[in-house]
Coordinates of C-alpha atoms and ligand atoms in Angstrom, one line a residue:
X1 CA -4.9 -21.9 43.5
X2 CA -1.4 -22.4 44.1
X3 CA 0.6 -24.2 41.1
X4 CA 2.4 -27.3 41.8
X5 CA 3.8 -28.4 38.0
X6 CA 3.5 -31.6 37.6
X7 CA 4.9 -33.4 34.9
X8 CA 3.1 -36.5 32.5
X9 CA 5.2 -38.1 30.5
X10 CA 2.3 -39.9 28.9
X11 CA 2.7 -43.5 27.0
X12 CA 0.0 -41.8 24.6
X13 CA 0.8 -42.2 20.8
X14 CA -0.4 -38.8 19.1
X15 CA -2.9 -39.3 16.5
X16 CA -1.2 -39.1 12.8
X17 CA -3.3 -36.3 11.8
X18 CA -2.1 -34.2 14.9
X19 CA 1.5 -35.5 14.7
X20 CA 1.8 -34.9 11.2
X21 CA 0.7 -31.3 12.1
X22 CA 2.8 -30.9 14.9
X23 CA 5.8 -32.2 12.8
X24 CA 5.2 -28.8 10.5
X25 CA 5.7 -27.1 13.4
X26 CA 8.8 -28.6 14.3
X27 CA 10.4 -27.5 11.1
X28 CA 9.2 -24.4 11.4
X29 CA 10.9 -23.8 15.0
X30 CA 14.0 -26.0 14.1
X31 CA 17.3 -24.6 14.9
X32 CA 15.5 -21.2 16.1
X33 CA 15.1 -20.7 19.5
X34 CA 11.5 -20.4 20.0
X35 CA 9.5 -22.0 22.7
X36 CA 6.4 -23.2 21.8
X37 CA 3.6 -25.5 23.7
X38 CA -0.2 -26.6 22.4
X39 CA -2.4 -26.0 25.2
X40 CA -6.4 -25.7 25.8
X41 CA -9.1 -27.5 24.2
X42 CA -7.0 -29.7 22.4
X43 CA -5.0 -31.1 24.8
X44 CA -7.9 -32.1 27.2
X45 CA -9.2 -33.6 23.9
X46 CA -6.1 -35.8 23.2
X47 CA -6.0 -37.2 26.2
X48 CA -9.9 -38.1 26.4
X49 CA -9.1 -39.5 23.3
X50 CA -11.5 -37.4 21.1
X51 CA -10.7 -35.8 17.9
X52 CA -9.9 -31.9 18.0
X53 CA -8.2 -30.4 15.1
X54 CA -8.8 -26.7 16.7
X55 CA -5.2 -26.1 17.6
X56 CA -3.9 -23.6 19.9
X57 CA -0.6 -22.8 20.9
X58 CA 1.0 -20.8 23.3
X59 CA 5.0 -19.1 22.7
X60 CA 6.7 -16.9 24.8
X61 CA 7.8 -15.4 21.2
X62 CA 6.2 -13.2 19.1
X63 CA 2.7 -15.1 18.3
X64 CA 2.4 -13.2 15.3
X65 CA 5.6 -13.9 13.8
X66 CA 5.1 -17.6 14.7
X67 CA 2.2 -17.4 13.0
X68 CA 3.5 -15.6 9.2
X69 CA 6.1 -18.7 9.7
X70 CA 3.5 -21.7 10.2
X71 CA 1.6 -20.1 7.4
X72 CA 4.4 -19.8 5.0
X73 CA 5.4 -23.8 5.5
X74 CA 1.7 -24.4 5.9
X75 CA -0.7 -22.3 3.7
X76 CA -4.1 -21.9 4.4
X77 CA -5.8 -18.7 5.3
X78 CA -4.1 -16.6 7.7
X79 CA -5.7 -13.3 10.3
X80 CA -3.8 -11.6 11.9
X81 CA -4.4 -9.8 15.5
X82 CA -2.0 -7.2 15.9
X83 CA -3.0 -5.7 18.7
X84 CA -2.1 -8.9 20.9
X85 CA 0.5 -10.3 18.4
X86 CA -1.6 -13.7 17.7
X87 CA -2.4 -14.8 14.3
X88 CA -5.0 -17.8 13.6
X89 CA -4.3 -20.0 10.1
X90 CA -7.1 -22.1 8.7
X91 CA -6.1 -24.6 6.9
X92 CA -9.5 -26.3 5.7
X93 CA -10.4 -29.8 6.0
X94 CA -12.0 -28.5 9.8
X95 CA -8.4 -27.8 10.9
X96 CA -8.0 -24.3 12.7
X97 CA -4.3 -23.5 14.3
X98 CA -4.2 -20.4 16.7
X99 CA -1.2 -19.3 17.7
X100 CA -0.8 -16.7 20.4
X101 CA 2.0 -15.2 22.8
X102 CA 1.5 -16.1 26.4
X103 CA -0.3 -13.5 28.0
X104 CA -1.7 -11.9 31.4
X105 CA -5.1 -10.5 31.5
X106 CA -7.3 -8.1 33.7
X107 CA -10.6 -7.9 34.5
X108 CA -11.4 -4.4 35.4
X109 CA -15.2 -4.6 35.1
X110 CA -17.1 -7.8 35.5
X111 CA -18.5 -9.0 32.4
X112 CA -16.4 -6.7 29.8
X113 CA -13.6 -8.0 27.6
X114 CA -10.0 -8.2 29.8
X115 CA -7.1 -6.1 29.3
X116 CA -4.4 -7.5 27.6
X117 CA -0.3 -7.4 28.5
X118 CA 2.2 -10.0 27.5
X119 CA 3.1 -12.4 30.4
X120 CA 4.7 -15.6 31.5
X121 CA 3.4 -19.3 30.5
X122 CA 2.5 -19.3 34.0
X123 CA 0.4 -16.3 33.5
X124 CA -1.3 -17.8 30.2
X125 CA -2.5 -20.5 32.4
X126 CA -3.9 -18.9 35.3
X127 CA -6.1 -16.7 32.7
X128 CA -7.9 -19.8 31.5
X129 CA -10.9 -21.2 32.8
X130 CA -10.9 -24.8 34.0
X131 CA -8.2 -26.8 35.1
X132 CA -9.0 -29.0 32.5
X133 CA -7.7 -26.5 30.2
X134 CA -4.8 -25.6 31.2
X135 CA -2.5 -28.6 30.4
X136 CA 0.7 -28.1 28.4
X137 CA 1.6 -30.3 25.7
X138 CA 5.4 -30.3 24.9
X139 CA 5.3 -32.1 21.1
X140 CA 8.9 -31.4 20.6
X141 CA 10.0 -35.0 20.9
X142 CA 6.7 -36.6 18.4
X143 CA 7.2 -40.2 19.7
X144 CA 7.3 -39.0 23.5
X145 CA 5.3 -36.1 23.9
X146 CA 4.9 -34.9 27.4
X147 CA 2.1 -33.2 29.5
X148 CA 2.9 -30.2 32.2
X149 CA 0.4 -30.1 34.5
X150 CA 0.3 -26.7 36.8
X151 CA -3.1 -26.9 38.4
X152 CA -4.0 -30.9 38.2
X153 CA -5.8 -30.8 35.3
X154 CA -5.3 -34.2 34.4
X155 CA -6.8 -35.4 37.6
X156 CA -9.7 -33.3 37.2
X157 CA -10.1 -34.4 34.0
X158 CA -9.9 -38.1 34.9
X159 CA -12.3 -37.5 37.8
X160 CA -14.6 -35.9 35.3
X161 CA -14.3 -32.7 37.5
X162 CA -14.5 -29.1 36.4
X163 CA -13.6 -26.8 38.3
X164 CA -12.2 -23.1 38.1
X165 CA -8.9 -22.3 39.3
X166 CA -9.9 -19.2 41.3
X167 CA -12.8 -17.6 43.2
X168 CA -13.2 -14.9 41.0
X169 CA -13.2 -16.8 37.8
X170 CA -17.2 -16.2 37.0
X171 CA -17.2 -12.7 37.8
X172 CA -14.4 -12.1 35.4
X173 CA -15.9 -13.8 32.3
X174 CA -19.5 -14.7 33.5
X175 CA -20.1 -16.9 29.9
X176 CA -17.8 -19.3 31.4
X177 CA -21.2 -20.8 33.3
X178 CA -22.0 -21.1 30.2
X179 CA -18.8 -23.4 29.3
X180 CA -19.1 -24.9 32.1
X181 CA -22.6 -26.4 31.3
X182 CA -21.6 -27.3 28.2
X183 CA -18.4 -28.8 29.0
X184 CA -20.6 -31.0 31.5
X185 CA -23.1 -32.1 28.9
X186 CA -20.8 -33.0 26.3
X187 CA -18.4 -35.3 28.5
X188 CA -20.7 -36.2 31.3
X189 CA -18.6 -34.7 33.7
X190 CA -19.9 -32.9 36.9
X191 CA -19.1 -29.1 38.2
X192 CA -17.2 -29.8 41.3
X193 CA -18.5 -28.7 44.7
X194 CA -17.1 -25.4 45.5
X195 CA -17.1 -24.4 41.3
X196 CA -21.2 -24.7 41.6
X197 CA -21.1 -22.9 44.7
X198 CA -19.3 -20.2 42.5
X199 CA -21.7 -20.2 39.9
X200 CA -24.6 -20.1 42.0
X201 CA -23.0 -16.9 43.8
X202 CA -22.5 -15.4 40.6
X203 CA -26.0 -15.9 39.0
X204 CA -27.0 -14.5 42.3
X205 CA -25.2 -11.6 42.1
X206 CA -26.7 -11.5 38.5
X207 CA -22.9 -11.1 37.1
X208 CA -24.7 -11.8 33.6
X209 CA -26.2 -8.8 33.7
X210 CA -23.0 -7.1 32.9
X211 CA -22.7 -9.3 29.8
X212 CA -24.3 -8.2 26.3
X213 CA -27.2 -10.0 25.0
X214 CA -25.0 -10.6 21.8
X215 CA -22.5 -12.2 23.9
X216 CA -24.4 -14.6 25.3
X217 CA -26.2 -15.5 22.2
X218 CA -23.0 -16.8 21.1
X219 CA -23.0 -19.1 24.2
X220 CA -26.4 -20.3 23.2
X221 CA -25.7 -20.8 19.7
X222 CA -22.4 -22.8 20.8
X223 CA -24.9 -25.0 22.7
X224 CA -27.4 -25.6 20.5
X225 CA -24.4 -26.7 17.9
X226 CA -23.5 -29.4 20.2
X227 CA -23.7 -32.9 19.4
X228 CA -26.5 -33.5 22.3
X229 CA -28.5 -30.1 22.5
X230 CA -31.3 -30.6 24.1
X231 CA -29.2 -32.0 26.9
X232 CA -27.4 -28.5 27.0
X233 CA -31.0 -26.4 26.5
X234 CA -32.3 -28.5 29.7
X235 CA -29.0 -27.6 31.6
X236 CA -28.7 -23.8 30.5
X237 CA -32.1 -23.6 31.5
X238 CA -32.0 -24.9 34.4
X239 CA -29.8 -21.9 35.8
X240 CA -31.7 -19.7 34.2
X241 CA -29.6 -18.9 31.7
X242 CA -32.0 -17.8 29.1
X243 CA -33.8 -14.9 30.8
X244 CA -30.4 -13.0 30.8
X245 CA -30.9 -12.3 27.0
X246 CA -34.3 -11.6 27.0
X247 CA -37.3 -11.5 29.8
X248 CA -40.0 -13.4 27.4
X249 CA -37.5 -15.9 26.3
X250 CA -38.1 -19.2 28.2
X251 CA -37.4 -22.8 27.0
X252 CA -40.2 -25.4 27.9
X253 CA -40.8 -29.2 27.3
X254 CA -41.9 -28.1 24.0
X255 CA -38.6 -26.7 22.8
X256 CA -36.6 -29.3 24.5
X257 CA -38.9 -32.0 23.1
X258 CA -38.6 -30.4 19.7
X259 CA -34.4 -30.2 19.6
X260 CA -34.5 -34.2 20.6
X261 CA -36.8 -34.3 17.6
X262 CA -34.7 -32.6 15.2
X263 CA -31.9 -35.4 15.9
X264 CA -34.0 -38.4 15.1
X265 CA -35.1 -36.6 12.4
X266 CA -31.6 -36.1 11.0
X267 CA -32.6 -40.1 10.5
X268 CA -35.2 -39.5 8.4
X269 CA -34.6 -36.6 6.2
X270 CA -33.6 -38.7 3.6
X271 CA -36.2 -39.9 3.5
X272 CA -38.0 -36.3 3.5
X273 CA -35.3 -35.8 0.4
X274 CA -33.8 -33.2 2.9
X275 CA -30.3 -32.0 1.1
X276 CA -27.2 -31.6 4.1
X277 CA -28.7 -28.5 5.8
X278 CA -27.2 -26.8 9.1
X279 CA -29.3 -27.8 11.8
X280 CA -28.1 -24.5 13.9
X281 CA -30.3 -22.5 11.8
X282 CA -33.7 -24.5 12.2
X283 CA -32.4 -24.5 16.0
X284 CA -32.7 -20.8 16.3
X285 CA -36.2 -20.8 14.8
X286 CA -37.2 -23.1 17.1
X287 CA -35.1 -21.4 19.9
X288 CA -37.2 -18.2 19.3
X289 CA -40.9 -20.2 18.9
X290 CA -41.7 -19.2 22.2
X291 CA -41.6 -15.0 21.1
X292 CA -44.2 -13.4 19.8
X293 CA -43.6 -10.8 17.3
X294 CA -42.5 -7.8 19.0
X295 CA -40.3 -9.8 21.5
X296 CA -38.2 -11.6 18.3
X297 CA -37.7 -7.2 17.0
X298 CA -36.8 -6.1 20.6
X299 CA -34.4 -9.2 20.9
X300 CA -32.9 -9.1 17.3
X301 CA -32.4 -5.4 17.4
X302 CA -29.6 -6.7 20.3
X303 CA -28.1 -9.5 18.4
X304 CA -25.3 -9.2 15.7
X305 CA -26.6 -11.6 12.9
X306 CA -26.8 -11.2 9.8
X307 CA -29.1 -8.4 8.3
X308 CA -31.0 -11.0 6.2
X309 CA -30.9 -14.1 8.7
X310 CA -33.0 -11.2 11.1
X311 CA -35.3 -10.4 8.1
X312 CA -36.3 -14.2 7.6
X313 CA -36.5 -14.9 11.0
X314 CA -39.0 -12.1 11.5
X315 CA -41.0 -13.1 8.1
X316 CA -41.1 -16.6 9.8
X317 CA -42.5 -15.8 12.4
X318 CA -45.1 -13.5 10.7
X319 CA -46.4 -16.2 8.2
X320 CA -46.1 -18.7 10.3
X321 CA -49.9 -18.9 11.4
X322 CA -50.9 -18.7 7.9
X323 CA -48.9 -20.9 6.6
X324 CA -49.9 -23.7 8.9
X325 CA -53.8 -22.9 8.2
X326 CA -52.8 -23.9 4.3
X327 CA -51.2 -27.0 5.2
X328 CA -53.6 -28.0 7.0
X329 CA -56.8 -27.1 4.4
X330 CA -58.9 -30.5 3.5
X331 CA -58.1 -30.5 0.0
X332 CA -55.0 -28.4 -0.7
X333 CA -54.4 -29.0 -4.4
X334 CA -50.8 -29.7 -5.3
X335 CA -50.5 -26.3 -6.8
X336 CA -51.2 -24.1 -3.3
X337 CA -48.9 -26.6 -1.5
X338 CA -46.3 -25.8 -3.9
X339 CA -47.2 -22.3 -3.9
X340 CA -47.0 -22.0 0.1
X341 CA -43.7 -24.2 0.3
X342 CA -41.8 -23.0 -2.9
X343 CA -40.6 -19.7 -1.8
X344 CA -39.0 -21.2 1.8
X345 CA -35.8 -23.1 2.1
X346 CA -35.4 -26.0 3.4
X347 CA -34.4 -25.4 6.8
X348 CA -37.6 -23.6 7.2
X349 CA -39.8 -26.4 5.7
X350 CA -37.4 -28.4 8.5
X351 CA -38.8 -26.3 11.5
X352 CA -42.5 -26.4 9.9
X353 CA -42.0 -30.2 9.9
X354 CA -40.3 -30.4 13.4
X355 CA -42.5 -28.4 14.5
X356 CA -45.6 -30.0 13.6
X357 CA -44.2 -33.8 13.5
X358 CA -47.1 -35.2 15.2
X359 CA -50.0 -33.7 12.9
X360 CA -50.3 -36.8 10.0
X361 CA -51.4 -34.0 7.6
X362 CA -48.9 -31.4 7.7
X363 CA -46.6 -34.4 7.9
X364 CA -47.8 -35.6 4.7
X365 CA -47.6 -32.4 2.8
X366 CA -44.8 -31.4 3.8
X367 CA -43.4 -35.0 2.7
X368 CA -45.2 -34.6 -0.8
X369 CA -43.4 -31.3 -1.5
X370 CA -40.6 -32.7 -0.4
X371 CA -40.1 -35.6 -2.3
X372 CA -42.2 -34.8 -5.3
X373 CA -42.0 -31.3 -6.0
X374 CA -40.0 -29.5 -4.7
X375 CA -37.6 -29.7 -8.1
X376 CA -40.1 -29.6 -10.1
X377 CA -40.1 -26.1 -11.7
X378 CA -41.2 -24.5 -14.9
X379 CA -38.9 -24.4 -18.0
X380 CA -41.0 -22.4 -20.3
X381 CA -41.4 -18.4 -19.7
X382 CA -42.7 -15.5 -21.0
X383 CA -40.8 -15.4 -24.1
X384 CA -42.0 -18.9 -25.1
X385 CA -45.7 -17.8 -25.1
X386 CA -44.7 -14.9 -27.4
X387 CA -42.8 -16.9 -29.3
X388 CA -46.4 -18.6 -29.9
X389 CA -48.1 -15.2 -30.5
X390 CA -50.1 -14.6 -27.4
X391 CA -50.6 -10.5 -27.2
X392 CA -48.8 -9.4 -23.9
X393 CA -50.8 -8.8 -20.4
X394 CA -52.3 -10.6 -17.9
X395 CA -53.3 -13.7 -19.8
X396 CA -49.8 -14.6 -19.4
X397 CA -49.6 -14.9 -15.9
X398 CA -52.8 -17.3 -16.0
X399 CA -51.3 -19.2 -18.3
X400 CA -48.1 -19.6 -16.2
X401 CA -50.3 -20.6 -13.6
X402 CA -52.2 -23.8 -15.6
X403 CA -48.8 -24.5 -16.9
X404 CA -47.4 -24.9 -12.9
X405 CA -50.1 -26.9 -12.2
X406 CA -49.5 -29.0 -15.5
X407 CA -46.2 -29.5 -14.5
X408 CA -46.7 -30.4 -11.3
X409 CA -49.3 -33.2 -12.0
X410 CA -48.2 -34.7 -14.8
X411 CA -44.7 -35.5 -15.3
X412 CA -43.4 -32.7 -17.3
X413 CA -39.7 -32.4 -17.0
X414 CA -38.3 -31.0 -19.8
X415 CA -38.5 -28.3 -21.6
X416 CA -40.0 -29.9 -24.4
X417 CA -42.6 -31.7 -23.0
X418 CA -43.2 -27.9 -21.7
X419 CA -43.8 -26.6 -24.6
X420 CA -45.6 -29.2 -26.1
X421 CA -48.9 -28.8 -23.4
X422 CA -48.2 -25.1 -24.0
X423 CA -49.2 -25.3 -27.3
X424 CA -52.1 -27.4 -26.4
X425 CA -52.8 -24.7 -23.8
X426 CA -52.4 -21.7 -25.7
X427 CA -55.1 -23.5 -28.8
X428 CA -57.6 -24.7 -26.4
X429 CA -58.0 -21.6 -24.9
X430 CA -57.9 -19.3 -28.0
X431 CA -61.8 -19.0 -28.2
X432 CA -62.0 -18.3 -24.8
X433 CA -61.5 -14.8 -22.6
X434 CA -57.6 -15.4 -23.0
X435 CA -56.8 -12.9 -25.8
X436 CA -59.9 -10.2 -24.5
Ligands
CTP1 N1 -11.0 -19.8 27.6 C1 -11.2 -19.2 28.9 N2 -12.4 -18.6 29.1 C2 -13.3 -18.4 28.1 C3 -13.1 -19.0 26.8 C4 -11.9 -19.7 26.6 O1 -10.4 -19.3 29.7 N3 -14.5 -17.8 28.4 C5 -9.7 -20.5 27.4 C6 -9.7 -22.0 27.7 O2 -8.5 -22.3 28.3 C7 -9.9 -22.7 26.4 C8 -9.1 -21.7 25.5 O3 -9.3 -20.4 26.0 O4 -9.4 -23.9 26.4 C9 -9.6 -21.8 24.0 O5 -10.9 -21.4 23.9 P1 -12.0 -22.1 23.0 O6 -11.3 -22.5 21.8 O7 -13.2 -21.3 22.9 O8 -12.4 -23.3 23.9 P2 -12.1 -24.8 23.9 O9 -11.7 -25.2 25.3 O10 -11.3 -25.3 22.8 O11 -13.6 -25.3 23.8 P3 -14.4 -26.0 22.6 O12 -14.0 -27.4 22.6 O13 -15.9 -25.7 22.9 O14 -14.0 -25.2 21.3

C-alpha cells in the first residue's frame, strides 16, 4: 500500500483524563527536542469516542530514555525493554503508557516473533496491522490536536472497514486473524473484501500452524475477556480457529449458550451473594468443558499458565462428575452440601452454576450455599475441646463434625455461642462411645 499522509486537523476536544496525561508529557519534552506522537489503539479509540487509557507512543528518540523521563514526572511502575529501547509505565487506576522508538521489523519465518531494527515513523506504521491502527496523534498543541493519516485509516475507520495494509500481513503475524475477529465483534465493523480473502488464504495455507499453542491461547483469552464474548467464540469459531490449539477442542451451542449465560448472570449474582470475581477464569473452565481428561493434560502441558491455575483446572475437571451426582442427591443434608461446596472458590461454584442453570435443583443448592453458608464457618477448634477435657483421638474429629452441622443449622455465629452447644455436646455425649 502506498502512503499518501493525509492530515486531520480534527474539531475533537481530548478527553480531560487523556489531556491531562498528555499535558505530563508535554513538560516532559518541553524545550528538548524530542519528537514524540501517540499512535495505535488509542487513537482509533479517541476518535470512535470510546475510552482507552492504554497509551502508546511512538519517538524517533530513545524510547527508553523517554520512558525513565515520563516515569520520573509521572511515577507508577516502570519495565524496561532494553533490547528494543521501550519502556512501559503503569500508573494504576487502568492507565498503561508504552513508550517505544519507531521501529522496522522482519518477518523471517511465518508465525515467529519479527526481528527488530530501529526505523523511520513511516516504518513504525507499515509494521502495524490495520489501517485503523496506524493513525498519528500530534498532542503537542492540547486544544488542537491533529491526526496524520498515512494509509486512510480514518476512512476505514469511519466505514467500519478493516483492512490490512499489505498482502503479506497474515503470514507475518498469523494471530492478527485473530485481531481482526475481535476487532469486528467489538465495534461491529466488517473485514473488508480483499482483507477476508487474505485470511481465508492464510488459514488455507494453515499459517497458524507455525504459531504456538501458547500464543494463540493468549488470543483466545483476549476474546473471551471482551465485553460481548460469545459474539467473539461464534466468530473465532467460525474460521476454525480453535482446532489450531488443540484437535479435540471445538466450541458448540453449548459453550456459546453458556458464555451468553454467564453475562446475564453477572445480573444475578448478587443475588447468588457472588463477591466481584473475574469472569475470565470461569470462562476458561467452561472454554475447556468440551475435553476430556487426558485432552485438558496434553493441552495444558502446551500452555504457560500458572502451575496452580493448571492443577485446579485439572482437579475440576476430575471431580466434576462427582460433584454434580451430590448436588443433585434427593435429600442432601446442609452439612454434605457444605462439605462438597466449601473447599471450591467461587468462580468454580460459578461454572457449576452456569453450567447447570437450567437444573432447579443444583440451582437451589448452589443458591443455599451461596447465600446461607458459605460464611458460615467454625470458631471453636481443637484446643477448645481440650480445654474441656476431652482425651485426644478420633472423638475429636466427630465432634467437629456435629459441631459443623450445629453451626450450620442453627444460627451459631460467634464464638461463644460455639462454645456454649460444645459444652452441651461434649456432656450429652459423655456416657456414650465418645471417650472409648
Ligand atoms: N499490533 C500489530 N500486530 C499485532 C499486535 C499489535 O500490528 N499482532 C500493533 C497495532 O498497531 C496495535 C498496536 O500494535 O494498535 C498495539 O497493540 P495492542 O495494544 O495489543 O493493540 P490495540 O490495537 O491497542 O488493541 P486492544 O484495544 O485490543 O488492546
Amino acid at each position: 500500500m502506498i502512503s499518501n499522509k493525509k492530515i486531520y486537523k480534527h474539531n475533537f476536544m481530548l478527553p480531560n483524563k487523556l489531556k491531562s496525561i498528555l499535558s505530563d508529557i508535554n513538560e516532559v519534552i518541553k524545550h528538548k527536542n524530542i519528537i514524540v506522537y501517540l499512535v495505535g489503539g488509542c487513537v482509533r479509540d479517541l476518535l470512535l469516542g470510546l475510552e482507552n487509557l492504554d497509551l502508546d507512543f511512538v519517538t524517533l528518540d530513545d524510547g527508553l530514555n523517554f520512558a525513565k523521563m515520563v516515569h520520573k514526572r509521572m511515577g507508577g511502575k516502570l519495565t524496561v525493554h532494553n533490547n528494543f529501547r521501550t519502556g512501559s509505565i503503569n500508573l494504576g487506576n487502568r492507565i498503561n503508557i508504552d513508550i517505544v522508538t519507531a521501529r522496522k521489523e522482519y518477518y523471517e519465518e511465518p508465525g515467529k516473533l519479527p526481528k527488530v531494527e530501529f526505523g523511520s515513523l513511516l516504518d513504525d506504521l507499515i509494521r502495524r496491522d490495520f489501517t485503523m491502527n496506524t493513525l498519528l496523534l500530534d498532542f503537542k498543541n492540547l486544544d488542537n490536536p491533529i491526526i496524520y493519516d498515512y494509509f486512510d485509516g480514518v476512512s476505514d475507520l469511519y466505514n467500519k472497514k478493516i483492512r490490512v495494509l499489505h498482502d503479506n500481513s497474515f503470514i507475518d503475524d498469523p494471530t492478527r486473524i485473530y485481531r481482526a475477529v475481535r476487532f469486528t465483534c467489538r465495534y461491529n465493523f466488517e473485514i473488508e473484501d480483499n482483507t477476508l480473502k487474505l485470511i481465508n488464504k492464510a488459514l488455507k495455507n494453515n499459517v497458524l500452524t507455525s504459531v504456538s499453542e501458547d500464543r494463540l491461547f493468549t488470543e483466545i483469552i483476549k476474546g473471551i475477556k471482551e465485553r460481548n464474548s460469545y459474539k467473539v467464540l461464534k466468530k473465532y469459531d467460525e474460521f476454525n480457529l480453535f482446532s489450531f490449539i488443540s484437535n479435540t477442542m471445538f466450541i458448540n451451542n453449548v459453550i456459546i449458550d453458556k458464555f451468553n449465560n454467564l453475562e446475564q448472570i453477572n445480573k444475578i449474582k448478587k443475588g447468588y451473594k457472588f463477591p466481584q470475581i473475574s469472569d475470565t477464569e470461569v470462562k476458561i473452565m467452561i472454554l475447556f468443558h468440551n475435553l476430556k481428561e487426558k485432552e485438558l493434560q496434553n493441552l495444558l502441558e502446551k500452555l504457560s499458565l500458572k502451575k496452580d491455575t493448571k492443577k485446579k483446572l485439572l482437579e475440576l475437571k476430575e471431580n466434576y462428575g462427582k460433584t454434580l451426582n451430590i448436588l443433585s442427591k434427593p435429600n442432601l443434608s446442609s452439612y454434605e452440601l457444605y462439605k462438597t461446596l466449601n473447599k471450591k472458590t467461587y468462580e468454580e461454584i460459578l461454572y457449576y452454576l452456569i453450567m447447570n442453570y437450567n437444573d432447579n435443583i443444583i440451582r437451589s443448592r448452589i443458591y443455599q450455599y451461596t447465600t446461607n453458608f458459605k460464611n458460615k464457618k467454625l470458631l471453636i477448634d481443637g484446643k477448645d475441646i481440650k480445654d474441656l477435657g476431652v482425651k485426644e483421638g478420633p472423638i475429636y474429629k466427630k465432634i467437629l463434625d456435629i459441631m459443623l452441622k450445629e453451626t450450620l443449622n442453627n444460627n451459631l455465629n460467634t464464638k461463644e455461642k460455639q462454645l456454649k452447644v460444645l459444652k452441651e455436646v461434649i456432656k450429652n455425649n459423655e456416657r456414650s462411645d465418645y471417650n472409648d
